[in-house]
């Protein structure tokens, strides 16, 4: 089992990188909407203000949509019928700024073909801004919802399911994503790639996706994920090479490997999250440095907080209880443990080849063994 767990992060990270490269390569040429002869281009008869907090009535819309189409003018649009078994490369294509599309509870279903998208906002060659997309379900696409070079928009009350990725952001920044339910997708529920910065994700439910419920990769930075519910994925929330992001509140439970996984990720914060997973509550690996884990509750994991080859991280005011290991530091130097409560675990704090640990004001008691030092680890200062 130790051998499997040692190679597991390398295998999983390889899978994530390959999938990211394939996605980027496939989408690099998608600068123009797919032309498959389904649906006409829709233009509104008059413009309306996209910024509207109420559920709009029929009279407020400039155009009605009942099939796959391209939206190329600003305005307000509504989906008035389900779209079933669509064969378009990209079904609803939004290629203008200042657009509101309200699905009014309808479905946009495809056939699961590779490279397709149910709702596609923006392209690499034509960026858009201030696009609101809300109130619909999208299923059986490569990417159920895809935002490319799309900034300052809103995605809300959307169910994205049975696709490769539920919601994908590529170089899309400053968007607000709320009330999204991403379930049963073949890779990730919600994925932020490239320079997708300063997005705010609130109240996202990521359930039973094959790899990550929510994933931030590469140059994705300064994003805030609040009150996520990530359950029964491989990883609840995964940050791979992503820096200066914040995971706040919510729950990561019953995930097959880890609730929150950071790999080569720096200067991130994970706070106020409830963690109960098969192996790890929070797992830091592959030189994840200078991250802060604060006020998290890790209960009923194999390991509450596991750091491997990750230096200079801060564990502050966390709770680790009823785990096999409360805190496990492996080849992770300069860890600061401050005001944590580590009680009723089989082993409280274990250091393996971990030097320069600083421990202050922690409660470490009622564990099978409170402190363990192995492989030359020095005692905390």
Coordinates of C-alpha atoms in Angstrom, one line a residue:
X1 CA 0.0 0.0 0.0
X2 CA 2.9 2.5 0.8
X3 CA 4.3 2.0 -2.7
X4 CA 0.9 2.7 -4.3
X5 CA 0.4 5.8 -2.4
X6 CA 3.9 7.1 -3.1
X7 CA 3.4 6.9 -6.9
X8 CA -0.3 7.9 -6.8
X9 CA 0.3 11.7 -7.0
X10 CA 2.7 11.3 -9.9
X11 CA 0.1 9.2 -11.9
X12 CA -2.8 11.5 -11.1
X13 CA -0.8 14.7 -11.9
X14 CA 0.3 13.1 -15.2
X15 CA -3.4 12.4 -16.1
X16 CA -4.4 16.0 -15.2
X17 CA -1.6 17.5 -17.4
X18 CA -2.4 15.2 -20.3
X19 CA -6.1 16.1 -20.2
X20 CA -5.2 19.8 -19.9
X21 CA -2.9 19.6 -23.0
X22 CA -5.5 17.7 -25.0
X23 CA -8.2 20.3 -24.1
X24 CA -6.0 23.3 -25.0
X25 CA -4.8 21.7 -28.3
X26 CA -8.4 20.8 -29.3
X27 CA -9.7 24.3 -28.5
X28 CA -6.9 26.3 -29.9
X29 CA -8.4 26.2 -33.4
X30 CA -11.9 26.8 -32.2
X31 CA -11.9 30.5 -32.8
X32 CA -15.0 30.5 -35.0
X33 CA -18.4 28.9 -34.2
X34 CA -19.0 25.5 -35.6
X35 CA -21.1 25.5 -38.7
X36 CA -23.2 22.4 -39.0
X37 CA -26.4 23.8 -40.4
X38 CA -28.4 23.8 -37.2
X39 CA -30.1 27.0 -36.0
X40 CA -30.0 30.4 -37.5
X41 CA -28.1 33.4 -36.2
X42 CA -30.3 35.4 -33.8
X43 CA -30.3 39.1 -33.5
X44 CA -32.5 41.0 -31.0
X45 CA -35.1 43.6 -32.1
X46 CA -34.1 46.0 -29.4
X47 CA -31.5 46.2 -26.6
X48 CA -32.0 45.8 -22.9
X49 CA -29.8 46.2 -19.9
X50 CA -28.2 42.8 -19.1
X51 CA -27.8 43.7 -15.5
X52 CA -31.1 42.5 -14.0
X53 CA -31.5 40.6 -10.8
X54 CA -35.1 39.5 -11.2
X55 CA -36.3 36.5 -13.2
X56 CA -37.3 38.2 -16.5
X57 CA -40.8 38.0 -18.0
X58 CA -41.4 37.2 -21.7
X59 CA -41.9 40.8 -22.6
X60 CA -38.4 41.8 -21.3
X61 CA -36.6 39.6 -23.9
X62 CA -35.5 40.8 -27.3
X63 CA -35.4 37.3 -28.9
X64 CA -36.6 33.8 -28.3
X65 CA -34.5 30.7 -29.0
X66 CA -35.7 27.2 -29.5
X67 CA -32.7 25.5 -31.3
X68 CA -28.9 25.7 -31.6
X69 CA -27.9 29.2 -32.7
X70 CA -25.3 32.0 -32.7
X71 CA -26.0 35.1 -30.6
X72 CA -23.9 37.9 -32.2
X73 CA -25.6 41.0 -30.8
X74 CA -26.0 42.4 -27.4
X75 CA -29.4 42.0 -25.8
X76 CA -31.6 39.7 -23.8
X77 CA -32.6 36.2 -24.9
X78 CA -34.6 33.4 -23.6
X79 CA -34.7 29.6 -24.4
X80 CA -38.3 28.7 -24.9
X81 CA -38.0 24.9 -25.5
X82 CA -35.8 22.0 -24.7
X83 CA -33.0 21.1 -27.2
X84 CA -32.6 17.4 -27.4
X85 CA -29.9 15.3 -29.0
X86 CA -28.3 18.3 -30.7
X87 CA -25.5 17.4 -33.2
X88 CA -24.1 20.9 -33.5
X89 CA -20.4 21.3 -32.6
X90 CA -21.4 24.2 -30.3
X91 CA -25.1 24.6 -29.6
X92 CA -25.7 28.0 -28.1
X93 CA -22.8 30.2 -29.3
X94 CA -22.5 33.7 -27.6
X95 CA -20.2 35.9 -29.6
X96 CA -21.2 39.3 -28.3
X97 CA -20.8 41.2 -25.0
X98 CA -23.6 42.5 -22.8
X99 CA -25.8 39.5 -23.3
X100 CA -28.3 37.9 -21.0
X101 CA -29.4 34.3 -21.8
X102 CA -32.1 32.8 -19.6
X103 CA -32.8 29.1 -20.1
X104 CA -36.1 29.3 -18.1
X105 CA -35.5 25.8 -16.8
X106 CA -35.0 24.1 -20.2
X107 CA -32.5 21.4 -21.2
X108 CA -29.7 21.6 -23.8
X109 CA -28.7 18.0 -24.6
X110 CA -26.2 16.8 -27.0
X111 CA -24.7 13.4 -28.0
X112 CA -21.5 13.5 -26.1
X113 CA -19.2 14.0 -29.2
X114 CA -15.6 15.0 -28.6
X115 CA -14.9 18.7 -28.9
X116 CA -18.5 19.9 -28.6
X117 CA -20.0 22.4 -26.2
X118 CA -23.6 22.9 -25.1
X119 CA -23.2 26.6 -24.3
X120 CA -20.0 28.4 -25.6
X121 CA -19.3 31.9 -24.6
X122 CA -16.5 33.8 -26.4
X123 CA -13.6 32.4 -28.5
X124 CA -9.8 32.7 -28.4
X125 CA -10.0 35.3 -31.2
X126 CA -13.1 37.1 -30.1
X127 CA -13.3 37.9 -26.4
X128 CA -16.5 39.0 -24.8
X129 CA -17.5 40.6 -21.5
X130 CA -20.6 41.0 -19.2
X131 CA -22.4 37.9 -20.4
X132 CA -25.0 36.4 -18.1
X133 CA -26.1 32.8 -18.6
X134 CA -28.6 31.2 -16.2
X135 CA -31.4 28.8 -15.4
X136 CA -30.9 25.7 -17.5
X137 CA -29.5 22.2 -17.6
X138 CA -26.8 21.0 -20.0
X139 CA -25.9 17.3 -20.6
X140 CA -24.0 15.0 -22.9
X141 CA -21.3 17.3 -24.4
X142 CA -17.6 17.4 -24.3
X143 CA -17.8 20.6 -22.3
X144 CA -21.3 21.3 -21.1
X145 CA -20.6 25.0 -20.6
X146 CA -17.4 26.6 -22.0
X147 CA -16.2 30.2 -21.3
X148 CA -13.2 31.2 -23.5
X149 CA -11.7 34.7 -23.2
X150 CA -14.9 35.8 -21.4
X151 CA -14.6 38.3 -18.6
X152 CA -16.9 39.9 -16.0
X153 CA -19.9 37.6 -16.6
X154 CA -22.3 35.6 -14.5
X155 CA -23.1 31.9 -14.6
X156 CA -25.9 30.9 -12.2
X157 CA -28.4 28.2 -11.5
X158 CA -27.0 25.8 -14.1
X159 CA -26.8 22.0 -14.0
X160 CA -23.9 20.6 -16.0
X161 CA -23.9 16.8 -16.2
X162 CA -22.8 13.7 -18.1
X163 CA -20.2 15.5 -20.1
X164 CA -16.4 15.4 -20.1
X165 CA -16.2 18.7 -18.1
X166 CA -19.2 20.3 -16.6
X167 CA -18.0 24.0 -16.6
X168 CA -14.8 25.0 -18.3
X169 CA -13.1 28.4 -18.1
X170 CA -10.2 29.2 -20.4
X171 CA -8.5 32.5 -20.0
X172 CA -11.8 33.8 -18.4
X173 CA -11.5 36.2 -15.5
X174 CA -13.7 38.2 -13.1
X175 CA -16.7 36.0 -13.5
X176 CA -19.2 35.1 -10.8
X177 CA -20.3 31.5 -10.8
X178 CA -23.1 30.5 -8.3
X179 CA -25.6 27.8 -7.8
X180 CA -23.9 25.5 -10.3
X181 CA -24.4 21.7 -10.0
X182 CA -21.8 19.7 -11.8
X183 CA -22.4 16.0 -11.5
X184 CA -21.4 12.7 -13.2
X185 CA -18.9 14.2 -15.6
X186 CA -16.1 12.1 -17.1
X187 CA -13.2 14.2 -15.9
X188 CA -14.0 17.4 -13.9
X189 CA -17.0 19.1 -12.6
X190 CA -15.7 22.7 -12.8
X191 CA -12.3 23.5 -14.3
X192 CA -10.4 26.8 -14.5
X193 CA -7.4 26.8 -16.9
X194 CA -4.9 29.2 -18.3
X195 CA -5.1 32.7 -17.0
X196 CA -8.5 32.4 -15.5
X197 CA -8.1 34.8 -12.6
X198 CA -10.2 36.6 -10.0
X199 CA -13.3 34.5 -10.5
X200 CA -15.7 33.9 -7.6
X201 CA -17.4 30.5 -7.3
X202 CA -20.1 30.3 -4.6
X203 CA -22.4 27.4 -3.7
X204 CA -21.1 25.0 -6.3
X205 CA -22.1 21.4 -5.9
X206 CA -19.6 19.0 -7.5
X207 CA -20.8 15.4 -7.2
X208 CA -19.5 12.1 -8.5
X209 CA -17.1 13.5 -11.2
X210 CA -14.4 11.0 -12.2
X211 CA -11.4 13.2 -11.2
X212 CA -11.8 16.6 -9.5
X213 CA -15.0 18.2 -8.4
X214 CA -13.4 21.7 -8.8
X215 CA -10.0 22.1 -10.4
X216 CA -7.7 25.1 -10.7
X217 CA -4.7 24.6 -13.0
X218 CA -1.6 26.4 -14.0
X219 CA -1.8 30.2 -14.1
X220 CA -5.3 30.3 -12.6
X221 CA -4.8 32.7 -9.6
X222 CA -6.7 35.0 -7.2
X223 CA -9.9 32.9 -7.5
X224 CA -12.2 32.5 -4.5
X225 CA -14.2 29.3 -4.1
X226 CA -16.7 29.6 -1.2
X227 CA -19.1 27.0 0.2
X228 CA -18.4 24.3 -2.3
X229 CA -20.0 20.9 -1.7
X230 CA -17.6 18.4 -3.3
X231 CA -18.6 14.8 -2.7
X232 CA -17.7 11.4 -4.2
X233 CA -15.1 12.6 -6.6
X234 CA -11.5 11.4 -6.8
X235 CA -10.5 14.8 -5.4
X236 CA -13.0 17.3 -4.0
X237 CA -11.0 20.4 -4.9
X238 CA -7.7 20.2 -6.7
X239 CA -5.1 22.9 -7.3
X240 CA -2.3 21.9 -9.7
X241 CA 0.3 24.6 -10.1
X242 CA -2.2 27.2 -9.2
X243 CA -1.3 30.1 -6.8
X244 CA -2.9 32.7 -4.7
X245 CA -6.3 31.2 -4.6
X246 CA -8.7 30.8 -1.7
X247 CA -10.9 27.9 -0.8
X248 CA -13.4 29.0 1.9
X249 CA -16.0 27.1 3.8
X250 CA -18.1 24.3 2.5
X251 CA -17.5 20.6 2.6
X252 CA -15.3 18.0 0.9
X253 CA -16.5 14.5 1.9
X254 CA -16.5 10.9 0.7
X255 CA -14.0 11.7 -2.0
X256 CA -12.0 8.7 -3.0
X257 CA -8.5 10.2 -2.4
X258 CA -8.6 13.7 -0.9
X259 CA -11.0 16.4 0.0
X260 CA -8.5 19.2 -1.0
X261 CA -5.3 18.4 -3.0
X262 CA -2.6 20.9 -3.7
X263 CA 0.2 19.9 -6.1
X264 CA 3.0 22.3 -6.9
X265 CA 0.6 25.0 -5.7
X266 CA 1.8 28.1 -3.7
X267 CA 0.4 30.9 -1.6
X268 CA -3.1 29.5 -1.4
X269 CA -5.5 29.5 1.5
X270 CA -7.8 26.7 2.5
X271 CA -10.1 27.7 5.4
X272 CA -13.3 26.7 7.2
X273 CA -13.8 23.5 5.3
X274 CA -15.2 20.3 6.7
X275 CA -13.2 17.3 5.5
X276 CA -14.1 13.6 5.7
X277 CA -12.6 11.4 3.0
X278 CA -11.3 8.0 2.3
X279 CA -7.6 8.9 2.5
X280 CA -6.8 12.5 3.1
X281 CA -8.6 15.6 4.4
X282 CA -6.0 18.0 2.9
X283 CA -3.1 16.7 0.9
X284 CA -0.1 18.9 -0.1
X285 CA 2.5 17.4 -2.5
X286 CA 5.1 18.2 -5.0
X287 CA 6.6 21.4 -3.6
X288 CA 3.4 23.1 -2.5
X289 CA 4.9 25.9 -0.5
X290 CA 3.7 28.9 1.6
X291 CA 0.1 27.8 1.8
X292 CA -2.2 28.4 4.8
X293 CA -4.6 25.8 6.1
X294 CA -6.8 27.5 8.7
X295 CA -9.8 26.6 10.8
X296 CA -10.5 23.4 8.9
X297 CA -12.2 20.3 10.5
X298 CA -10.7 17.0 9.4
X299 CA -12.6 14.1 10.9
X300 CA -12.7 10.5 9.9
X301 CA -10.0 10.5 7.3
X302 CA -7.1 8.1 7.1
X303 CA -4.9 11.2 7.5
X304 CA -6.4 14.6 8.4
X305 CA -3.5 16.8 7.0
X306 CA -0.8 15.2 4.9
X307 CA 2.2 17.2 3.6
X308 CA 4.8 15.6 1.5
X309 CA 7.7 17.4 -0.1
X310 CA 6.0 20.7 0.8
X311 CA 7.9 23.4 2.7
X312 CA 7.0 26.5 4.6
X313 CA 3.3 25.9 5.1
X314 CA 1.1 27.1 8.0
X315 CA -1.5 25.0 9.8
X316 CA -3.4 27.4 12.0
X317 CA -6.4 26.6 14.3
X318 CA -7.4 23.4 12.5
X319 CA -9.2 20.4 14.2
X320 CA -8.0 16.9 13.4
X321 CA -9.9 14.1 15.2
X322 CA -10.9 10.5 14.7
X323 CA -8.3 10.0 11.9
X324 CA -5.6 7.4 11.7
X325 CA -3.1 10.3 11.6
X326 CA -4.0 13.8 12.6
X327 CA -1.1 15.5 11.0
X328 CA 1.6 13.7 8.9
X329 CA 4.6 15.6 7.7
X330 CA 6.9 13.8 5.2
X331 CA 10.0 15.6 3.9
X332 CA 8.3 18.8 4.6
X333 CA 10.5 21.4 6.3
X334 CA 9.6 24.6 8.0
X335 CA 6.0 23.7 8.8
X336 CA 4.3 25.9 11.4
X337 CA 1.7 24.3 13.6
X338 CA -0.1 26.9 15.6
X339 CA -3.2 26.6 17.8
X340 CA -4.4 23.3 16.3
X341 CA -6.5 20.8 18.1
X342 CA -5.3 17.3 17.4
X343 CA -7.1 14.8 19.6
X344 CA -8.4 11.2 19.5
X345 CA -6.5 10.1 16.5
X346 CA -4.5 6.9 16.4
X347 CA -1.4 9.0 15.9
X348 CA -1.5 12.8 16.6
X349 CA 1.5 14.4 14.8
X350 CA 4.1 12.4 12.9
X351 CA 7.3 13.8 11.4
X352 CA 9.2 11.8 8.9
X353 CA 12.4 13.5 7.6
X354 CA 10.8 16.8 8.4
X355 CA 13.0 19.5 9.9
X356 CA 12.5 23.0 11.2
X357 CA 8.9 22.4 12.4
X358 CA 7.6 25.1 14.7
X359 CA 4.7 24.1 17.1
X360 CA 3.0 26.6 19.3
X361 CA -0.1 26.5 21.5
X362 CA -1.5 23.3 20.0
X363 CA -3.7 20.8 21.9
X364 CA -2.3 17.4 21.1
X365 CA -3.7 14.8 23.5
X366 CA -5.8 11.6 23.8
X367 CA -4.2 10.2 20.7
X368 CA -2.8 6.6 20.6
X369 CA 0.6 8.4 20.3
X370 CA 0.7 12.1 20.5
X371 CA 4.1 12.9 18.8
X372 CA 6.2 10.6 16.6
X373 CA 9.6 11.6 15.2
X374 CA 11.3 9.3 12.5
X375 CA 13.9 9.4 9.8
X376 CA 16.0 12.1 11.5
X377 CA 13.3 14.5 12.1
X378 CA 14.1 17.0 14.8
X379 CA 11.6 17.9 17.5
X380 CA 9.6 21.1 16.9
X381 CA 10.8 24.3 18.3

